[in-house]
Coordinates of C-alpha atoms in Angstrom, one line a residue:
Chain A
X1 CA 285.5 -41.3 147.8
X2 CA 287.8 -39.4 145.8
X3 CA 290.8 -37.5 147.4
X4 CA 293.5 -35.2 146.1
X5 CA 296.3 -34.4 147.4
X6 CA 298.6 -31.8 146.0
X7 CA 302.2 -31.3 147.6
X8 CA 303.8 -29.1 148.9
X9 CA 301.5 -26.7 150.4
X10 CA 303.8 -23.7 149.6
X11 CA 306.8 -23.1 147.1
X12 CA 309.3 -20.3 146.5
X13 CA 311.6 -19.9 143.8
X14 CA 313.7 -17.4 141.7
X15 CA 312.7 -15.5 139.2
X16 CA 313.6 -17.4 135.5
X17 CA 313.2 -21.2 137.0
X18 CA 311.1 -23.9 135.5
X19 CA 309.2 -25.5 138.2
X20 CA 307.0 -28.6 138.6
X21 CA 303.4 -28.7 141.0
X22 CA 302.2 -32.0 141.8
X23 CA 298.6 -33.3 142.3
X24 CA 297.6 -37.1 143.2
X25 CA 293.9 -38.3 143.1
X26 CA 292.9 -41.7 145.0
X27 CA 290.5 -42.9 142.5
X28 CA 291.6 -43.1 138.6
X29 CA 288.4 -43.5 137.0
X30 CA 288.4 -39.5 136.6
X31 CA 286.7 -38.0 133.7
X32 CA 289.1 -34.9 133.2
X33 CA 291.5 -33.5 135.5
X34 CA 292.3 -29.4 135.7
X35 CA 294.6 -26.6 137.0
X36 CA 293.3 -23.3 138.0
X37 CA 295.1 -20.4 139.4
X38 CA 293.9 -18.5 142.6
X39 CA 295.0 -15.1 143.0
X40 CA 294.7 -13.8 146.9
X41 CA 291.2 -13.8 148.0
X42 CA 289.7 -14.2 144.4
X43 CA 287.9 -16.8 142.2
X44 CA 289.3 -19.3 140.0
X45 CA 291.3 -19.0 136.7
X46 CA 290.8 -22.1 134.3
X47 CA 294.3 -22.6 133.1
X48 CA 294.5 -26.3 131.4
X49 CA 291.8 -28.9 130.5
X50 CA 293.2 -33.0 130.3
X51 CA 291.1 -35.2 129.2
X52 CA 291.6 -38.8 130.8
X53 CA 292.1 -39.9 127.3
X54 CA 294.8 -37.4 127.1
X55 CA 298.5 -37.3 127.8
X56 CA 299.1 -33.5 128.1
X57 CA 298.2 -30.2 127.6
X58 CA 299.9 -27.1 126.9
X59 CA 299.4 -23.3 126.6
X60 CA 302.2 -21.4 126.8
X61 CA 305.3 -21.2 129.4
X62 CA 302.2 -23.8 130.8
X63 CA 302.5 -27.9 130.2
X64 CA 300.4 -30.2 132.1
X65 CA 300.5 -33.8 132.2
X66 CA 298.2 -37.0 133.2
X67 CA 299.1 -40.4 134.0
X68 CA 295.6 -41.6 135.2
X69 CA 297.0 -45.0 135.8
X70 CA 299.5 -43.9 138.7
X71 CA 297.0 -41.3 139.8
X72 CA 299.4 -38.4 139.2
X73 CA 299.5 -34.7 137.1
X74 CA 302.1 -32.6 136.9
X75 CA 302.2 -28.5 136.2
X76 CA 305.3 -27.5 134.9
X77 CA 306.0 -23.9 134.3
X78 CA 309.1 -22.5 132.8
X79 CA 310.8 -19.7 132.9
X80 CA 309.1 -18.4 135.9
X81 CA 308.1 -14.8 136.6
X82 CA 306.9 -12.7 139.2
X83 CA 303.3 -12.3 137.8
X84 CA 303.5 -16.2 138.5
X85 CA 302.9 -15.6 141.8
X86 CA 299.3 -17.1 143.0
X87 CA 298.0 -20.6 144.5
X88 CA 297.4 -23.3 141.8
X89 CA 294.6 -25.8 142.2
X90 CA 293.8 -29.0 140.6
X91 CA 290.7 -30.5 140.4
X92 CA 289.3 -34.0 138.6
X93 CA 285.4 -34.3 137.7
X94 CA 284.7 -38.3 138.0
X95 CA 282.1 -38.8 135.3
X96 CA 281.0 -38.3 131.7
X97 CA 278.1 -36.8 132.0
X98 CA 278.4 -33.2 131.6
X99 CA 279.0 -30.8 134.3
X100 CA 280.2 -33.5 136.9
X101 CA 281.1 -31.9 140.1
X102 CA 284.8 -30.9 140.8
X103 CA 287.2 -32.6 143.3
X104 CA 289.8 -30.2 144.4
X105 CA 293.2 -30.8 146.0
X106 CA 294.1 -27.9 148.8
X107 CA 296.3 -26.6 146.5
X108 CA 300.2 -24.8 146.3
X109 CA 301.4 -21.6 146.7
X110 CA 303.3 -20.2 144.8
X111 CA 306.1 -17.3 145.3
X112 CA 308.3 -16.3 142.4
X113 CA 311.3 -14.3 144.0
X114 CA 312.4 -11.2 141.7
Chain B
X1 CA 280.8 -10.6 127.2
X2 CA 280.3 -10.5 130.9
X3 CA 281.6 -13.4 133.3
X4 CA 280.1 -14.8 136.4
X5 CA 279.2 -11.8 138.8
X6 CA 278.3 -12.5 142.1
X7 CA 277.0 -10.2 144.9
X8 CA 277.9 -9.2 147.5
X9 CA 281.4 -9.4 147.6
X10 CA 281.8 -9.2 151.0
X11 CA 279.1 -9.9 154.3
X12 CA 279.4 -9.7 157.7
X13 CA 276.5 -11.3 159.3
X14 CA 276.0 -12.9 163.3
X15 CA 276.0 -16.1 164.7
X16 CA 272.3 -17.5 163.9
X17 CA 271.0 -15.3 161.2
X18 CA 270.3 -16.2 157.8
X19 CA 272.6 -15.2 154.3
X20 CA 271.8 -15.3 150.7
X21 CA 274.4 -15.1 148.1
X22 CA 274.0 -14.5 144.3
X23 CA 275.3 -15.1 141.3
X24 CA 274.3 -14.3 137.3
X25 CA 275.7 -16.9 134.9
X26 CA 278.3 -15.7 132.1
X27 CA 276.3 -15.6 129.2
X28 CA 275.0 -18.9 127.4
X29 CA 275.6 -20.9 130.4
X30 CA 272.8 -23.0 132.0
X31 CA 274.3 -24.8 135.0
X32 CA 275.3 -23.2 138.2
X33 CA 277.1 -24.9 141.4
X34 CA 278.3 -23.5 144.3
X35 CA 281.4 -24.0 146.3
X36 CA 282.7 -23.5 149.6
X37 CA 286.2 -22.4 150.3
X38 CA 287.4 -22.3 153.6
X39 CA 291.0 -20.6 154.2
X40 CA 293.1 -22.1 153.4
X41 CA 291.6 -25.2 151.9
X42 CA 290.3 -26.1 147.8
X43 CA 286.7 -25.5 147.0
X44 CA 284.2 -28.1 148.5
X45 CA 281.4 -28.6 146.3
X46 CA 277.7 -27.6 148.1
X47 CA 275.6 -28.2 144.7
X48 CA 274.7 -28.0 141.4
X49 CA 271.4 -26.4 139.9
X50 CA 270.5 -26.7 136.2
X51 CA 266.9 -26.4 134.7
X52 CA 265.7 -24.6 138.0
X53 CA 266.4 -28.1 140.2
X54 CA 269.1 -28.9 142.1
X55 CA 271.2 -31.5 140.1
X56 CA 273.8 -32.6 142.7
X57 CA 274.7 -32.1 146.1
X58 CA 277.2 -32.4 148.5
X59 CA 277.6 -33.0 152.0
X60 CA 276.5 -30.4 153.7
X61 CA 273.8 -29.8 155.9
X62 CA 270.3 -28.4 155.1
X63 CA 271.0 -25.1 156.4
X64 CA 272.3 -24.7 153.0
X65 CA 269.8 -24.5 150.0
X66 CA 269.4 -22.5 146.5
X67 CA 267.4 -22.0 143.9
X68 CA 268.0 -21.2 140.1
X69 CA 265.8 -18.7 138.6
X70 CA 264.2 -18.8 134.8
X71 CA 267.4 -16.6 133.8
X72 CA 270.0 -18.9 134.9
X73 CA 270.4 -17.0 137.8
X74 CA 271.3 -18.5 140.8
X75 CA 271.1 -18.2 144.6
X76 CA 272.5 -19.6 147.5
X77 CA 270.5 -19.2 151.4
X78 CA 272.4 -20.3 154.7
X79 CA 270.3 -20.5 157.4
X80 CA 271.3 -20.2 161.5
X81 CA 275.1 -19.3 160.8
X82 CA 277.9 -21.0 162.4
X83 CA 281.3 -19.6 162.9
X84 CA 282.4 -22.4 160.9
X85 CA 280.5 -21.3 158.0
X86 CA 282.8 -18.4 157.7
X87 CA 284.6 -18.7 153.9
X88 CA 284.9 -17.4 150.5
X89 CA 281.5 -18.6 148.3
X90 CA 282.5 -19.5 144.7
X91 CA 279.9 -19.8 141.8
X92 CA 280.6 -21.0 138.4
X93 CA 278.8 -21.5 135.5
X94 CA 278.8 -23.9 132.8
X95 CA 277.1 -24.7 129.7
X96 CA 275.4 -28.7 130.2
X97 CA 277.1 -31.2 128.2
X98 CA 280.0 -29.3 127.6
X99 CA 283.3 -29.2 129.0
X100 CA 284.7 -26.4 131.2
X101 CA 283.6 -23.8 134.2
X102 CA 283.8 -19.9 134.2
X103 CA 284.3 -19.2 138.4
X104 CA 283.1 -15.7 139.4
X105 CA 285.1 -13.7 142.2
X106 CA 283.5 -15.5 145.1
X107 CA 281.5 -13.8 148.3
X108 CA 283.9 -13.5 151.8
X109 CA 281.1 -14.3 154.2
X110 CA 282.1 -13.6 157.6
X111 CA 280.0 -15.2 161.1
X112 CA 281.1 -13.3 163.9

């Protein structure tokens, strides 16, 4: 049964930082992995896609990376900003074919401190 | 282009009676699963329904159940609440075969 983890539960930094969210996953035969962004009490925001054949994504002050073999992705955000503020979730899917369910970790909160 | 809508957005219903949640597809998408969020907690995944079945499930009891509707259109029925079923109720949409989910803003169902 897949499992992920994502540490720690709840982060505050300054205002201009880079920063780096982890997520672990138990099983590495995972068919993409992905970060979404929660605001309080509201749905999901897709934010970066990583295919298990991939190495990274990016999109924008946003870079996410995949090392399927260690079970590990990392969110790095730079130059951090208030409006960054939110919990960030990542999920893997385990399978090929289309529209596989999603495995979420329990995800990290976020506080950027003007 | 609209997104996933769901209704209500938030319910208050008692111990023992029964809920149904809904949720319209963004536009083009054919696949619609539900998830479960508890506070605090990531999404747990109830099911999946494309072409009008239901495609995947997963664990949870059969006081949960859905149906998906010639337009896409999706909705999901509790039966005999429980406090514990108290949670935010995502729906997301897809397209089958392709990558990629559009979440709507969720229902706050509330067992008192």
């Amino acid at each position: 049964k897949q499992e992920v983890t994502q540490i720690p539960a709840a982060l505050s930094v300054p205002e201009g930082e880079n920063l780096v969210l982890n997520c672990s996953f138990t099983d590495s035969a995972i068919y993409n992995l992905q970060w979404f962004r929660q605001d309080p009490g509201k749905g999901l925001t897709s934010l970066l896609l990583i295919q298990s054949s991939q190495r990274e994504q990016t999109s924008g002050r946003l870079n996410a990376s995949l090392d399927k073999s260690s079970g590990r992705s990392t969110l790095y955000i730079a130059a951090s900003q208030p409006g960054d503020s939110a919990t960030y979730l990542c999920a893997v899917t385990s399978s090929g074919f289309g529209n596989e369910k999603l495995t979420f970790g329990t995800g990290t909160r976020l506080t950027i401190i003007p | 282009d609209a997104g996933v809508t769901q209704s209500p957005t938030h319910l208050i219903k008692t111990r023992g009676q029964q809920v149904t949640l809904r949720c319209s597809p963004k536009s083009g998408h054919d696949t619609v699963s539900w998830y479960q969020q508890a506070l605090g907690q990531g999404p747990q995944f109830i099911f999946q329904y494309y072409e009008e079945e239901e495609r995947q499930r997963g664990n949870f009891p059969d006081r949960f159940s859905g149906h998906q509707f010639p337009n896409y259109s999706s909705e999901l029925n509790v039966n005999a609440l429980l406090l514990g079923d108290s949670a935010l109720y995502l729906c997301a949409s897809s397209l089958m075969g392709a990558e990629g989910y559009t979440f709507g803003s969720g229902t706050r169902l509330t067992v008192v």
